[in-house]
CSV table of C-alpha atoms and ligand atoms in Angstrom, one decimal:
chain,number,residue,atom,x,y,z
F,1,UNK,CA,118.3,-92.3,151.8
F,2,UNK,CA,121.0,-92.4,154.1
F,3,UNK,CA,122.6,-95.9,155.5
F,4,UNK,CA,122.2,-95.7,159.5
F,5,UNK,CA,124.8,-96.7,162.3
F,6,UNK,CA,123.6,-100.4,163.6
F,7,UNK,CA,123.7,-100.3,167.3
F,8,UNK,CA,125.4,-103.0,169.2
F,9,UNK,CA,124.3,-105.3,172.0
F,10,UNK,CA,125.4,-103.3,175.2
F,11,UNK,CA,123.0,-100.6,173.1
F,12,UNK,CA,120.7,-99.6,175.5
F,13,UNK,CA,118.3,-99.5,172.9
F,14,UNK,CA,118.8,-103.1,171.7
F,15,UNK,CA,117.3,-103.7,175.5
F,16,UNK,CA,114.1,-101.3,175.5
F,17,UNK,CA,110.4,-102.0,174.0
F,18,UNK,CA,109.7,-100.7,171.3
F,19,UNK,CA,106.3,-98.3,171.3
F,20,UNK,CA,103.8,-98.3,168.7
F,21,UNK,CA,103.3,-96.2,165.9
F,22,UNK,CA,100.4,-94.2,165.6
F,23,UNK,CA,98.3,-95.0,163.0
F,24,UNK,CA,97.9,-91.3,162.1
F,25,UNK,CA,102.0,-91.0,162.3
F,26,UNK,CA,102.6,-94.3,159.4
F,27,UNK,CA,102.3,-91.3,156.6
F,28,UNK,CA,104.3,-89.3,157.9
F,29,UNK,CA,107.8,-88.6,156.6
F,30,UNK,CA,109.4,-89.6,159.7
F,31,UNK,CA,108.3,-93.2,159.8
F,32,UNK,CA,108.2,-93.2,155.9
F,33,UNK,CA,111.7,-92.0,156.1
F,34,UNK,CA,112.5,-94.5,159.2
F,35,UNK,CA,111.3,-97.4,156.8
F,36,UNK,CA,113.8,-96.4,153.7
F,37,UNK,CA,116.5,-96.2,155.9
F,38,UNK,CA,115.9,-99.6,157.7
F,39,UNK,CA,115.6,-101.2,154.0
F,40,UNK,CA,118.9,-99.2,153.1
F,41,UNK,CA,121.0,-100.3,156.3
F,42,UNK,CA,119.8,-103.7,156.0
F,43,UNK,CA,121.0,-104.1,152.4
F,44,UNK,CA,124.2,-102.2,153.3
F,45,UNK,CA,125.0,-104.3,155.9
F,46,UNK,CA,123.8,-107.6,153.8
F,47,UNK,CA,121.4,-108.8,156.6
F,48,UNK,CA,117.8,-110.7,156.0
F,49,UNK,CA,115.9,-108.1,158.5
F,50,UNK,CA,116.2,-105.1,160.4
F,51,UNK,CA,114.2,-103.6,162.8
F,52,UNK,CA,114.7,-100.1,163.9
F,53,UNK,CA,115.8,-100.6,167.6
F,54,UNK,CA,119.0,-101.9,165.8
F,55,UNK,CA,119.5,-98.2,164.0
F,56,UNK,CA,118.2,-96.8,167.6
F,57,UNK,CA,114.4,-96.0,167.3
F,58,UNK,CA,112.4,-97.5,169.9
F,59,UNK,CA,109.7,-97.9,167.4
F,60,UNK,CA,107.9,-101.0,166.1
F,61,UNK,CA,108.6,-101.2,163.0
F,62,UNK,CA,111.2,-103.7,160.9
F,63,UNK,CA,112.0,-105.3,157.1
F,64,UNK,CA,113.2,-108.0,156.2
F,65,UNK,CA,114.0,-109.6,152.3
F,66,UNK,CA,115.6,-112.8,151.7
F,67,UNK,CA,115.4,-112.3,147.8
F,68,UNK,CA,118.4,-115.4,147.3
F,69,UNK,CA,116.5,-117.9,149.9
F,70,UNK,CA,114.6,-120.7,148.5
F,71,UNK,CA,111.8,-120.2,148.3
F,72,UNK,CA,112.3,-116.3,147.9
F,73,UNK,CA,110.9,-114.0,150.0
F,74,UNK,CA,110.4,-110.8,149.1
F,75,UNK,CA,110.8,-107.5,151.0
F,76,UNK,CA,107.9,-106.4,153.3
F,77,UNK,CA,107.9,-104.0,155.6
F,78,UNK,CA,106.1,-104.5,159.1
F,79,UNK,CA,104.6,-102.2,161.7
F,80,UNK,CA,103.1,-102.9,164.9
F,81,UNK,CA,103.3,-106.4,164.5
F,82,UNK,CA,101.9,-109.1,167.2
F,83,UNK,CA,103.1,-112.8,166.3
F,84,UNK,CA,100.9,-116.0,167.1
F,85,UNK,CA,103.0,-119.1,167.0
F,86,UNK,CA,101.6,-122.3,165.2
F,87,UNK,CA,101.8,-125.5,166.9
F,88,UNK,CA,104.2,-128.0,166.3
F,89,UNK,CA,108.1,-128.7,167.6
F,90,UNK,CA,110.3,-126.0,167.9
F,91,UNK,CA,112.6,-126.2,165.0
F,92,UNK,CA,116.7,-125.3,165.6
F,93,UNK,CA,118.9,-123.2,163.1
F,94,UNK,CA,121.7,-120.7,162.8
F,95,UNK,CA,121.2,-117.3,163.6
F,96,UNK,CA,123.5,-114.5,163.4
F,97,UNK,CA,122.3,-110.6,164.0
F,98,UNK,CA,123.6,-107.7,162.7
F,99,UNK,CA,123.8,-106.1,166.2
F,100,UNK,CA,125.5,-109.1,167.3
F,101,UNK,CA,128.3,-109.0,164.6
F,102,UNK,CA,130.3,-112.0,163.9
F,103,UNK,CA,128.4,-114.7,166.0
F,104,UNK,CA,126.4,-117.7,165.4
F,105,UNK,CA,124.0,-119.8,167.3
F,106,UNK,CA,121.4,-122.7,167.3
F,107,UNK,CA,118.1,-121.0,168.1
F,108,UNK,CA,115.1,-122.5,168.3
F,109,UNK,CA,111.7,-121.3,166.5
F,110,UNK,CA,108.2,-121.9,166.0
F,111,UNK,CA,107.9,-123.3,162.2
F,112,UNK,CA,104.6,-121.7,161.6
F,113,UNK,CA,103.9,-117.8,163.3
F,114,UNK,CA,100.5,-116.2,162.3
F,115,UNK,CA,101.3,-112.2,161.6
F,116,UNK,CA,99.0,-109.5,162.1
F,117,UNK,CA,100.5,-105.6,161.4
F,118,UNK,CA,100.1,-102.8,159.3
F,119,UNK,CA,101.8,-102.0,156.7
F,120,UNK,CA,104.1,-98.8,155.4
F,121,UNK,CA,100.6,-97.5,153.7
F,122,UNK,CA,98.8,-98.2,156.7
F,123,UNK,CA,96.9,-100.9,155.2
F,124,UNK,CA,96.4,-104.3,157.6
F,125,UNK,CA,98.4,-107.5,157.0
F,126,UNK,CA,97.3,-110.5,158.1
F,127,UNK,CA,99.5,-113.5,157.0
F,128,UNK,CA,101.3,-116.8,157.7
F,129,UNK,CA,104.6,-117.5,157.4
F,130,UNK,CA,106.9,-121.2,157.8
F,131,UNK,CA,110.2,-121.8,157.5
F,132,UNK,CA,112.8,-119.3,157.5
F,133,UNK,CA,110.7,-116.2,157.0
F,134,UNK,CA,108.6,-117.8,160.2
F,135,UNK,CA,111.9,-117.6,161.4
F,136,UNK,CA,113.1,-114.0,160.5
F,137,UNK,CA,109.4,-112.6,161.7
F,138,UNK,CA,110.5,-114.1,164.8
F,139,UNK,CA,114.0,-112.6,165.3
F,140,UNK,CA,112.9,-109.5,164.2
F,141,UNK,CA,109.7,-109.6,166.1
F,142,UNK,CA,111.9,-110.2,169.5
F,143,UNK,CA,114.3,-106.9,168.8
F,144,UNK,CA,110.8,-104.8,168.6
F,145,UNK,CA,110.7,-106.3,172.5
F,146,UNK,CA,114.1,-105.8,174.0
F,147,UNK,CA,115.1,-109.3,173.0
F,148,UNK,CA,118.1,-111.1,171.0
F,149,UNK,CA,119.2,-114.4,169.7
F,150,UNK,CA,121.3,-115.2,172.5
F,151,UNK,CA,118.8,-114.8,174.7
F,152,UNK,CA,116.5,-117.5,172.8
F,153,UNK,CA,119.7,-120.2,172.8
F,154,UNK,CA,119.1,-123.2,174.7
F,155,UNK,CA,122.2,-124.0,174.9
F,156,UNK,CA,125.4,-121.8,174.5
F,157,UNK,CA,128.2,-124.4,173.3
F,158,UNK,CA,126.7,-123.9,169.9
F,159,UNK,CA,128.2,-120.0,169.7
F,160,UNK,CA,130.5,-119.6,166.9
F,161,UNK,CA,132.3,-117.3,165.4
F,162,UNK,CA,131.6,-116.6,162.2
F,163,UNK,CA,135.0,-117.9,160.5
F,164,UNK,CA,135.2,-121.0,162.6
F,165,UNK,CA,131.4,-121.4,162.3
F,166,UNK,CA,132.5,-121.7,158.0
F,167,UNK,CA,135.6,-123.9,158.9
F,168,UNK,CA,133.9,-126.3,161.5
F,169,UNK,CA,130.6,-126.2,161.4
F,170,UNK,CA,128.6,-124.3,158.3
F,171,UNK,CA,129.4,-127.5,156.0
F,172,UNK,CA,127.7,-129.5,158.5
F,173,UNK,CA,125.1,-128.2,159.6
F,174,UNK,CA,121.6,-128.6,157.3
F,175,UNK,CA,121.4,-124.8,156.7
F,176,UNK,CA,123.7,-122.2,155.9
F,177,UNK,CA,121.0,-119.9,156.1
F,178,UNK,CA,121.4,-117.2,158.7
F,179,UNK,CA,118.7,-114.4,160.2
F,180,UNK,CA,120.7,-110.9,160.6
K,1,LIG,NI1,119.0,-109.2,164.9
């Protein structure tokens, strides 16, 4: 399975929605291919999540994996998602994004989201995630829609580079954790 070029912001793509997949079409060896190569870019490129605008595709699908987070979470793969927030404050943490490469920001994020989707057998998820895989399904979620972290920032002094965000800030801050 090949490893796919990640598109950059200034990507049109990176800007478009993505359209559903048919539930006929999730079988088929193009999305089933699609969903390899998103699992085998995101590795490559050592990021938490990938959704396929990123490699190009305007179609909603994306994986994510944090397998060294605590707690672990493990690699699902999600199509035609739709994303209800739980209540509570919005919670702030670092976010970087593969498309986005070397910057980080403060972002803020719903703790709890409610996921409904299909998965890559076409079975239906329905699930709830906190924390930081509330937090990836989020990120993730927004590329599917044209969005990225910087547009989510409430406040741009935060933006870092990633060397300078080590130096000066990573130590500090309560999470080192980052959503690609
Ligand atoms: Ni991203």
């Amino acid at each position: 399975m090949p490893v796919r070029e990640i598109v950059r912001l200034g990507h049109p793509a990176l800007r478009e929605a993505a359209r559903p997949v048919a539930a006929e079409e999730i079988s088929g060896e193009a999305i089933q291919g699609l969903i390899d190569d998103l699992i085998d870019t995101m590795r490559a490129g050592g990021g938490v999540g990938l959704a396929a605008p990123q490699i190009g595709v305007g179609q909603q699908v994306f994986v994510y994996a944090a397998p060294e987070s605590e707690p672990e979470i493990p690699l699902r793969v999600i199509v035609n998602p739709l994303l209800e927030p739980g209540g509570g404050e919005l919670v702030y943490e670092w976010e970087g994004c593969l498309s986005i490469p070397d910057l980080r920001g403060l972002v803020p994020r719903h703790q709890e989201v409610r996921v409904r989707a299909t998965g890559r057998d076409g079975e239906a998820l329905e699930f709830d995630a906190r924390g930081f895989e509330a937090r990836i399904l989020q990120h993730e979620f927004d590329h599917l829609n044209g969005v990225v972290f910087l547009d989510r920032m409430r406040d741009l002094k935060s933006l870092a580079f990633e060397a300078e965000w080590e130096r000066f800030l990573g130590t500090a801050s309560r999470s080192a954790r980052a959503v690609e």
